[in-house]
mmCIF file of C-alpha atoms in Angstrom:
data_model
loop_
_atom_site.group_PDB
_atom_site.id
_atom_site.type_symbol
_atom_site.label_atom_id
_atom_site.label_comp_id
_atom_site.label_asym_id
_atom_site.label_seq_id
_atom_site.Cartn_x
_atom_site.Cartn_y
_atom_site.Cartn_z
ATOM 1 C CA LEU A 55 -22.573 -51.918 170.480
ATOM 2 C CA ALA A 56 -26.198 -53.018 171.252
ATOM 3 C CA VAL A 57 -29.677 -51.404 172.076
ATOM 4 C CA TRP A 58 -31.035 -53.156 174.962
ATOM 5 C CA ALA A 59 -34.773 -54.253 174.914
ATOM 6 C CA VAL A 60 -37.237 -55.858 177.118
ATOM 7 C CA PRO A 61 -37.956 -58.895 175.432
ATOM 8 C CA ALA A 62 -41.649 -59.009 174.279
ATOM 9 C CA THR A 63 -42.154 -62.212 175.969
ATOM 10 C CA ALA A 64 -41.408 -60.523 179.683
ATOM 11 C CA LEU A 65 -40.994 -62.904 182.368
ATOM 12 C CA ALA A 66 -43.785 -62.855 184.611
ATOM 13 C CA ALA A 67 -42.612 -60.309 188.616
ATOM 14 C CA PRO A 68 -43.372 -60.956 191.991
ATOM 15 C CA SER A 69 -45.825 -58.917 193.377
ATOM 16 C CA GLU A 70 -44.656 -55.591 194.291
ATOM 17 C CA GLY A 71 -42.338 -55.283 197.292
ATOM 18 C CA GLU A 72 -41.899 -59.081 197.531
ATOM 19 C CA ALA A 73 -38.463 -59.809 199.516
ATOM 20 C CA SER A 74 -35.429 -61.131 198.359
ATOM 21 C CA THR A 75 -31.937 -62.794 199.706
ATOM 22 C CA THR A 76 -30.002 -62.580 196.474
ATOM 23 C CA ALA A 77 -26.569 -60.887 196.848
ATOM 24 C CA ARG A 78 -26.744 -56.911 196.303
ATOM 25 C CA ASN A 79 -24.817 -55.215 193.984
ATOM 26 C CA TYR A 80 -27.198 -55.558 190.906
ATOM 27 C CA ARG A 81 -25.808 -53.264 187.831
ATOM 28 C CA GLY A 82 -23.439 -51.684 189.926
ATOM 29 C CA PHE A 83 -26.223 -50.267 193.038
ATOM 30 C CA ALA A 84 -24.637 -51.773 196.151
ATOM 31 C CA ASP A 85 -28.404 -51.641 197.448
ATOM 32 C CA VAL A 86 -30.267 -53.460 194.633
ATOM 33 C CA ALA A 87 -30.252 -57.671 194.512
ATOM 34 C CA GLY A 88 -30.527 -59.470 191.261
ATOM 35 C CA GLY A 89 -33.433 -61.546 192.269
ATOM 36 C CA GLU A 90 -35.551 -58.578 193.911
ATOM 37 C CA TRP A 91 -39.330 -58.385 192.074
ATOM 38 C CA PHE A 92 -38.507 -54.981 190.172
ATOM 39 C CA VAL A 93 -35.274 -56.723 188.739
ATOM 40 C CA THR A 94 -36.705 -59.510 187.566
ATOM 41 C CA GLY A 95 -39.317 -58.199 185.925
ATOM 42 C CA GLY A 96 -37.004 -56.116 184.138
ATOM 43 C CA TRP A 97 -38.125 -52.778 185.514
ATOM 44 C CA LEU A 98 -34.934 -51.232 187.048
ATOM 45 C CA ASP A 99 -33.043 -52.544 183.523
ATOM 46 C CA TYR A 100 -35.803 -50.798 181.486
ATOM 47 C CA VAL A 101 -35.795 -47.529 182.814
ATOM 48 C CA VAL A 102 -31.696 -47.350 183.567
ATOM 49 C CA ASP A 103 -30.962 -48.631 180.408
ATOM 50 C CA GLY A 104 -33.597 -46.070 178.940
ATOM 51 C CA GLY A 105 -32.216 -43.521 180.640
ATOM 52 C CA LEU A 106 -35.670 -42.220 182.452
ATOM 53 C CA MET A 107 -34.002 -43.285 185.872
ATOM 54 C CA THR A 108 -30.841 -43.044 187.250
ATOM 55 C CA GLY A 109 -29.134 -43.977 190.731
ATOM 56 C CA ARG A 110 -28.792 -41.331 193.751
ATOM 57 C CA ALA A 111 -25.717 -39.308 194.449
ATOM 58 C CA ASP A 112 -23.839 -42.046 196.739
ATOM 59 C CA GLY A 113 -23.702 -44.769 193.700
ATOM 60 C CA THR A 114 -27.265 -46.350 195.422
ATOM 61 C CA PHE A 115 -30.500 -47.028 193.322
ATOM 62 C CA ASP A 116 -32.539 -46.114 197.103
ATOM 63 C CA PRO A 117 -35.609 -48.654 195.694
ATOM 64 C CA LEU A 118 -37.582 -48.432 198.876
ATOM 65 C CA GLY A 119 -37.000 -44.501 198.833
ATOM 66 C CA ASP A 120 -39.971 -42.200 198.578
ATOM 67 C CA VAL A 121 -39.982 -40.418 194.810
ATOM 68 C CA SER A 122 -40.587 -36.787 194.871
ATOM 69 C CA ARG A 123 -42.899 -34.655 192.681
ATOM 70 C CA GLY A 124 -39.865 -33.003 190.405
ATOM 71 C CA GLU A 125 -38.099 -36.514 189.753
ATOM 72 C CA VAL A 126 -41.908 -37.960 188.589
ATOM 73 C CA ALA A 127 -42.159 -34.703 186.511
ATOM 74 C CA THR A 128 -38.455 -34.941 184.975
ATOM 75 C CA VAL A 129 -38.875 -38.679 184.328
ATOM 76 C CA ILE A 130 -42.153 -38.301 182.362
ATOM 77 C CA TRP A 131 -40.127 -35.151 180.746
ATOM 78 C CA ARG A 132 -37.545 -37.640 179.404
ATOM 79 C CA MET A 133 -40.202 -39.770 177.928
ATOM 80 C CA ALA A 134 -41.334 -37.253 176.059
ATOM 81 C CA GLY A 135 -37.756 -36.364 174.384
ATOM 82 C CA GLU A 136 -37.327 -33.291 176.798
ATOM 83 C CA PRO A 137 -38.734 -31.052 175.074
ATOM 84 C CA ASP A 138 -38.370 -26.997 175.739
ATOM 85 C CA ALA A 139 -41.642 -25.445 176.689
ATOM 86 C CA GLU A 140 -42.558 -22.075 178.380
ATOM 87 C CA SER A 141 -45.499 -21.706 181.161
ATOM 88 C CA PRO A 142 -45.748 -19.448 184.292
ATOM 89 C CA ALA A 143 -43.596 -19.985 186.972
ATOM 90 C CA PHE A 144 -44.840 -21.751 190.658
ATOM 91 C CA SER A 145 -43.765 -19.318 193.306
ATOM 92 C CA ASP A 146 -41.390 -22.419 194.698
ATOM 93 C CA VAL A 147 -39.907 -24.382 192.088
ATOM 94 C CA ASP A 148 -36.306 -23.083 191.500
ATOM 95 C CA TYR A 149 -36.080 -23.308 187.634
ATOM 96 C CA GLY A 150 -32.196 -24.028 187.502
ATOM 97 C CA ALA A 151 -32.878 -27.149 189.226
ATOM 98 C CA PHE A 152 -32.577 -30.207 187.577
ATOM 99 C CA TYR A 153 -35.869 -30.414 187.128
ATOM 100 C CA GLY A 154 -36.901 -26.875 186.238
ATOM 101 C CA LYS A 155 -37.420 -27.074 182.468
ATOM 102 C CA ALA A 156 -39.163 -30.529 183.172
ATOM 103 C CA VAL A 157 -41.673 -28.540 185.934
ATOM 104 C CA ALA A 158 -41.934 -25.718 182.650
ATOM 105 C CA TRP A 159 -43.306 -27.985 180.379
ATOM 106 C CA ALA A 160 -45.326 -29.988 182.675
ATOM 107 C CA ARG A 161 -47.496 -27.535 183.203
ATOM 108 C CA ASP A 162 -47.190 -26.087 179.804
ATOM 109 C CA VAL A 163 -49.142 -29.327 178.589
ATOM 110 C CA GLY A 164 -51.213 -29.884 181.279
ATOM 111 C CA VAL A 165 -49.353 -32.587 183.024
ATOM 112 C CA VAL A 166 -49.760 -31.185 186.199
ATOM 113 C CA SER A 167 -50.776 -27.873 188.096
ATOM 114 C CA GLY A 168 -50.732 -26.072 191.190
ATOM 115 C CA VAL A 169 -51.121 -27.881 194.596
ATOM 116 C CA GLY A 170 -54.686 -27.137 195.603
ATOM 117 C CA ASP A 171 -55.539 -23.361 194.690
ATOM 118 C CA THR A 172 -52.279 -22.080 195.459
ATOM 119 C CA ASN A 173 -49.613 -21.141 192.816
ATOM 120 C CA THR A 174 -47.097 -23.887 194.561
ATOM 121 C CA PHE A 175 -46.101 -26.930 193.091
ATOM 122 C CA LEU A 176 -44.044 -28.343 196.313
ATOM 123 C CA PRO A 177 -41.357 -30.215 194.152
ATOM 124 C CA ASP A 178 -39.311 -31.461 196.423
ATOM 125 C CA ASN A 179 -42.305 -33.346 198.764
ATOM 126 C CA PRO A 180 -42.787 -37.304 198.116
ATOM 127 C CA ILE A 181 -45.626 -37.923 195.925
ATOM 128 C CA ALA A 182 -48.706 -40.059 196.987
ATOM 129 C CA ARG A 183 -49.275 -43.285 194.796
ATOM 130 C CA GLU A 184 -52.443 -41.643 193.804
ATOM 131 C CA GLU A 185 -51.010 -38.268 192.529
ATOM 132 C CA LEU A 186 -48.495 -40.455 190.480
ATOM 133 C CA ALA A 187 -51.135 -42.351 188.298
ATOM 134 C CA LEU A 188 -52.993 -39.493 188.201
ATOM 135 C CA MET A 189 -50.082 -37.871 186.668
ATOM 136 C CA MET A 190 -49.385 -40.517 184.184
ATOM 137 C CA SER A 191 -52.701 -40.501 182.685
ATOM 138 C CA ARG A 192 -52.335 -36.804 182.147
ATOM 139 C CA TYR A 193 -49.474 -37.273 180.081
ATOM 140 C CA ALA A 194 -51.032 -40.321 178.469
ATOM 141 C CA MET A 195 -53.806 -37.863 177.376
ATOM 142 C CA VAL A 196 -51.109 -35.785 175.719
ATOM 143 C CA GLU A 197 -49.684 -38.750 173.751
ATOM 144 C CA GLY A 198 -53.597 -39.006 172.858
ATOM 145 C CA GLU A 199 -54.661 -41.479 174.962
ATOM 146 C CA ASP A 200 -57.787 -42.186 175.345
ATOM 147 C CA VAL A 201 -57.928 -42.366 179.510
ATOM 148 C CA SER A 202 -61.392 -43.133 180.041
ATOM 149 C CA THR A 203 -62.801 -45.526 182.616
ATOM 150 C CA ASP A 204 -65.629 -47.221 184.361
ATOM 151 C CA CYS A 205 -63.263 -48.115 187.707
ATOM 152 C CA VAL A 206 -64.692 -51.452 187.502
ATOM 153 C CA ALA A 207 -61.503 -52.988 187.987
ATOM 154 C CA LEU A 208 -60.305 -50.244 190.768
ATOM 155 C CA ASP A 209 -63.489 -50.978 192.305
ATOM 156 C CA ALA A 210 -62.258 -54.864 192.899
ATOM 157 C CA LEU A 211 -59.648 -53.851 195.268
ATOM 158 C CA LYS A 212 -60.333 -53.933 198.796
ATOM 159 C CA ASP A 213 -59.336 -50.461 199.714
ATOM 160 C CA ALA A 214 -60.885 -48.504 196.183
ATOM 161 C CA ALA A 215 -62.573 -46.153 198.537
ATOM 162 C CA ASP A 216 -59.335 -44.681 200.041
ATOM 163 C CA VAL A 217 -58.859 -43.197 196.622
ATOM 164 C CA SER A 218 -59.303 -39.371 196.774
ATOM 165 C CA THR A 219 -62.311 -38.336 194.765
ATOM 166 C CA TRP A 220 -59.710 -35.864 192.275
ATOM 167 C CA ALA A 221 -58.047 -39.049 191.993
ATOM 168 C CA ARG A 222 -59.886 -41.540 191.106
ATOM 169 C CA ALA A 223 -60.495 -41.502 187.225
ATOM 170 C CA GLY A 224 -56.565 -41.705 187.080
ATOM 171 C CA MET A 225 -56.197 -43.931 189.309
ATOM 172 C CA GLY A 226 -58.875 -46.174 187.273
ATOM 173 C CA TRP A 227 -57.048 -45.590 183.866
ATOM 174 C CA ALA A 228 -53.795 -46.770 185.802
ATOM 175 C CA VAL A 229 -55.100 -50.112 187.166
ATOM 176 C CA ASP A 230 -56.804 -51.140 183.618
ATOM 177 C CA ALA A 231 -53.770 -50.155 182.058
ATOM 178 C CA GLY A 232 -51.625 -52.390 184.291
ATOM 179 C CA ILE A 233 -49.924 -49.220 185.103
ATOM 180 C CA VAL A 234 -50.873 -49.784 188.978
ATOM 181 C CA SER A 235 -51.771 -54.014 189.992
ATOM 182 C CA GLY A 236 -51.982 -53.208 193.817
ATOM 183 C CA VAL A 237 -48.660 -53.693 196.583
ATOM 184 C CA GLY A 238 -49.045 -57.233 197.943
ATOM 185 C CA THR A 239 -50.156 -57.777 200.947
ATOM 186 C CA ALA A 240 -51.446 -60.331 203.726
ATOM 187 C CA ASP A 241 -54.888 -59.193 202.356
ATOM 188 C CA GLY A 242 -54.581 -59.594 198.703
ATOM 189 C CA PRO A 243 -53.310 -56.646 196.756
ATOM 190 C CA LEU A 244 -53.841 -53.325 197.656
ATOM 191 C CA LEU A 245 -53.985 -50.088 195.950
ATOM 192 C CA LEU A 246 -52.563 -47.885 199.204
ATOM 193 C CA PRO A 247 -53.217 -44.775 197.189
ATOM 194 C CA ARG A 248 -52.287 -42.060 199.708
ATOM 195 C CA ASN A 249 -48.698 -44.031 200.651
ATOM 196 C CA HIS A 250 -45.534 -42.634 199.120
ATOM 197 C CA ALA A 251 -44.424 -44.060 196.185
ATOM 198 C CA THR A 252 -41.236 -45.897 196.129
ATOM 199 C CA ARG A 253 -38.122 -45.756 193.866
ATOM 200 C CA ALA A 254 -38.569 -49.284 192.313
ATOM 201 C CA GLU A 255 -42.524 -49.164 192.254
ATOM 202 C CA PHE A 256 -42.033 -45.996 190.613
ATOM 203 C CA ALA A 257 -39.512 -47.691 187.809
ATOM 204 C CA LYS A 258 -42.457 -50.194 187.171
ATOM 205 C CA MET A 259 -45.015 -47.449 186.458
ATOM 206 C CA ALA A 260 -42.605 -45.866 184.193
ATOM 207 C CA THR A 261 -42.150 -48.798 182.298
ATOM 208 C CA VAL A 262 -45.292 -50.063 182.033
ATOM 209 C CA LEU A 263 -46.286 -46.645 180.566
ATOM 210 C CA HIS A 264 -43.641 -45.880 178.560
ATOM 211 C CA ARG A 265 -43.462 -49.028 177.136
ATOM 212 C CA ASP A 266 -46.502 -51.336 176.857
ATOM 213 C CA VAL A 267 -48.964 -48.590 177.215
ATOM 214 C CA LEU A 268 -47.551 -45.685 175.191
ATOM 215 C CA GLY A 269 -45.020 -47.889 172.830
ATOM 216 C CA LEU A 270 -42.443 -45.559 173.137
ATOM 217 C CA GLY A 271 -39.704 -47.789 174.407
ATOM 218 C CA ASN A 272 -37.240 -50.212 172.254
ATOM 219 C CA VAL A 273 -39.380 -53.595 172.256
ATOM 220 C CA VAL A 274 -37.807 -55.795 170.243
ATOM 221 C CA ASP A 275 -40.089 -58.906 168.095
ATOM 222 C CA TYR A 276 -37.538 -61.857 168.147
ATOM 223 C CA ALA A 277 -40.761 -64.619 167.267
ATOM 224 C CA ASP A 278 -38.343 -65.225 164.188
ATOM 225 C CA GLY A 279 -34.538 -65.635 163.447
ATOM 226 C CA ALA A 280 -32.939 -64.533 166.957
ATOM 227 C CA LEU A 281 -30.560 -66.068 168.086
ATOM 228 C CA VAL A 282 -31.235 -67.234 171.682
ATOM 229 C CA VAL A 283 -28.463 -67.835 174.049
ATOM 230 C CA ALA A 284 -28.351 -70.250 177.197
ATOM 231 C CA PRO A 285 -27.163 -69.089 180.379
ATOM 232 C CA ASP A 286 -23.831 -71.350 180.041
ATOM 233 C CA ASP A 287 -23.228 -69.728 176.493
ATOM 234 C CA TYR A 288 -22.736 -65.943 177.605
ATOM 235 C CA ALA A 289 -21.074 -63.544 180.472
ATOM 236 C CA MET A 290 -22.163 -59.932 181.452
ATOM 237 C CA THR A 291 -19.414 -57.898 181.587
ATOM 238 C CA ASP A 292 -18.854 -54.904 184.126
ATOM 239 C CA ALA A 293 -20.201 -52.684 181.661
ATOM 240 C CA HIS A 294 -23.429 -54.408 181.273
ATOM 241 C CA LYS A 295 -22.201 -56.003 177.826
ATOM 242 C CA ALA A 296 -22.607 -59.588 176.939
ATOM 243 C CA VAL A 297 -20.087 -61.836 176.024
ATOM 244 C CA VAL A 298 -21.746 -64.590 174.034
ATOM 245 C CA ARG A 299 -20.124 -67.851 173.152
ATOM 246 C CA GLY A 300 -20.576 -71.158 170.273
ATOM 247 C CA ASP A 301 -21.029 -72.134 167.017
ATOM 248 C CA ARG A 302 -23.673 -69.554 165.858
ATOM 249 C CA THR A 303 -22.148 -66.506 166.796
ATOM 250 C CA ALA A 304 -21.090 -66.072 163.278
ATOM 251 C CA ALA A 305 -23.714 -65.357 161.978
ATOM 252 C CA VAL A 306 -24.431 -62.508 164.347
ATOM 253 C CA GLU A 307 -23.747 -59.172 162.487
ATOM 254 C CA ALA A 308 -25.790 -55.802 162.588
ATOM 255 C CA GLY A 309 -29.214 -56.245 162.921
ATOM 256 C CA SER A 310 -29.183 -59.637 164.163
ATOM 257 C CA VAL A 311 -31.645 -60.316 167.481
ATOM 258 C CA VAL A 312 -29.888 -61.742 170.396
ATOM 259 C CA VAL A 313 -31.947 -62.929 173.378
ATOM 260 C CA LEU A 314 -30.778 -63.740 176.745
ATOM 261 C CA GLU A 315 -32.293 -65.913 178.879
ATOM 262 C CA PRO A 316 -32.141 -64.986 182.519
ATOM 263 C CA SER A 317 -29.186 -65.928 184.320
ATOM 264 C CA GLU A 318 -27.756 -65.925 187.843
ATOM 265 C CA ALA A 319 -25.678 -62.337 186.556
ATOM 266 C CA ASN A 320 -28.493 -61.528 184.287
ATOM 267 C CA PRO A 321 -32.320 -62.644 186.419
ATOM 268 C CA GLY A 322 -33.921 -60.595 183.785
ATOM 269 C CA GLY A 323 -32.573 -61.819 180.768
ATOM 270 C CA GLY A 324 -33.318 -59.712 177.653
ATOM 271 C CA ALA A 325 -33.018 -59.338 173.976
ATOM 272 C CA ILE A 326 -30.101 -57.675 172.499
ATOM 273 C CA GLU A 327 -30.631 -55.680 168.415
ATOM 274 C CA VAL A 328 -27.215 -55.575 167.166
ATOM 275 C CA THR A 329 -25.694 -52.385 166.176
ATOM 276 C CA SER A 330 -22.320 -53.582 165.770
ATOM 277 C CA VAL A 331 -19.971 -56.788 166.835
ATOM 278 C CA SER A 332 -17.088 -57.008 168.690
ATOM 279 C CA ARG A 333 -15.353 -60.481 167.546
ATOM 280 C CA ASN A 334 -12.695 -62.007 170.074
ATOM 281 C CA ALA A 335 -10.080 -63.996 169.608
ATOM 282 C CA ASP A 336 -11.460 -67.146 171.697
ATOM 283 C CA GLY A 337 -14.584 -66.933 169.139
ATOM 284 C CA SER A 338 -16.787 -64.775 170.960
ATOM 285 C CA VAL A 339 -18.322 -61.475 170.643
ATOM 286 C CA THR A 340 -19.214 -59.062 172.641
ATOM 287 C CA LEU A 341 -22.364 -57.352 172.464
#
């Protein structure tokens, strides 16, 4: 067994939306290719391994699909440790649905509020990128983060004026924090604040918020004493475990940190903090 983490020196990711021709079926998702930007950046691995996001019921990840407001509340609730809370009921929320407990908590702590001046939440509606940025900034406040911003970085983007007034501070902070970097277009990166957020975009934003901004993730510092494994010296199993070969595997034990360099089967690479070791007859170890 092993605890997977994104390396402290993660690879740079291509721009959001960059296409790939790599064969699909990454991590068992029939609609995901190993070379796509949200895979090579480590975003998909992070949210899946951390239990923040899962695939669709049909076994796909649906990277270009919309993210609903209820789904966003659920992921943020998972970041918070799935706490129980009570709050006034929204008139359109089924509190027995998968997002019920999450919405109740999110309203209680101020991560979400009613839409407009109504008592509705619209849990099944696709969330806009500016709504998502605002919701994330509110959660950061719950975790004690300073979310103030001068919006200088925001205003440097060509379509900053398209951000709604009520979302400007949240979007400005999200740009400052690196949560929103802009969607790559022929005209350069654009915020596209009123576009629906895709699941791939959300995977990146959730990773940056959880791991980098809030420091809540399992990020392994492998600067000293780690076993760095070249692509030819390990293989990935269907269970997303690594079989590592080589003379140095004899030294791997609980507490060791093993760094896997990117390979064709594992484009994002990764760091593993070993909790237990399974030694194989051929001298390899399964982590």
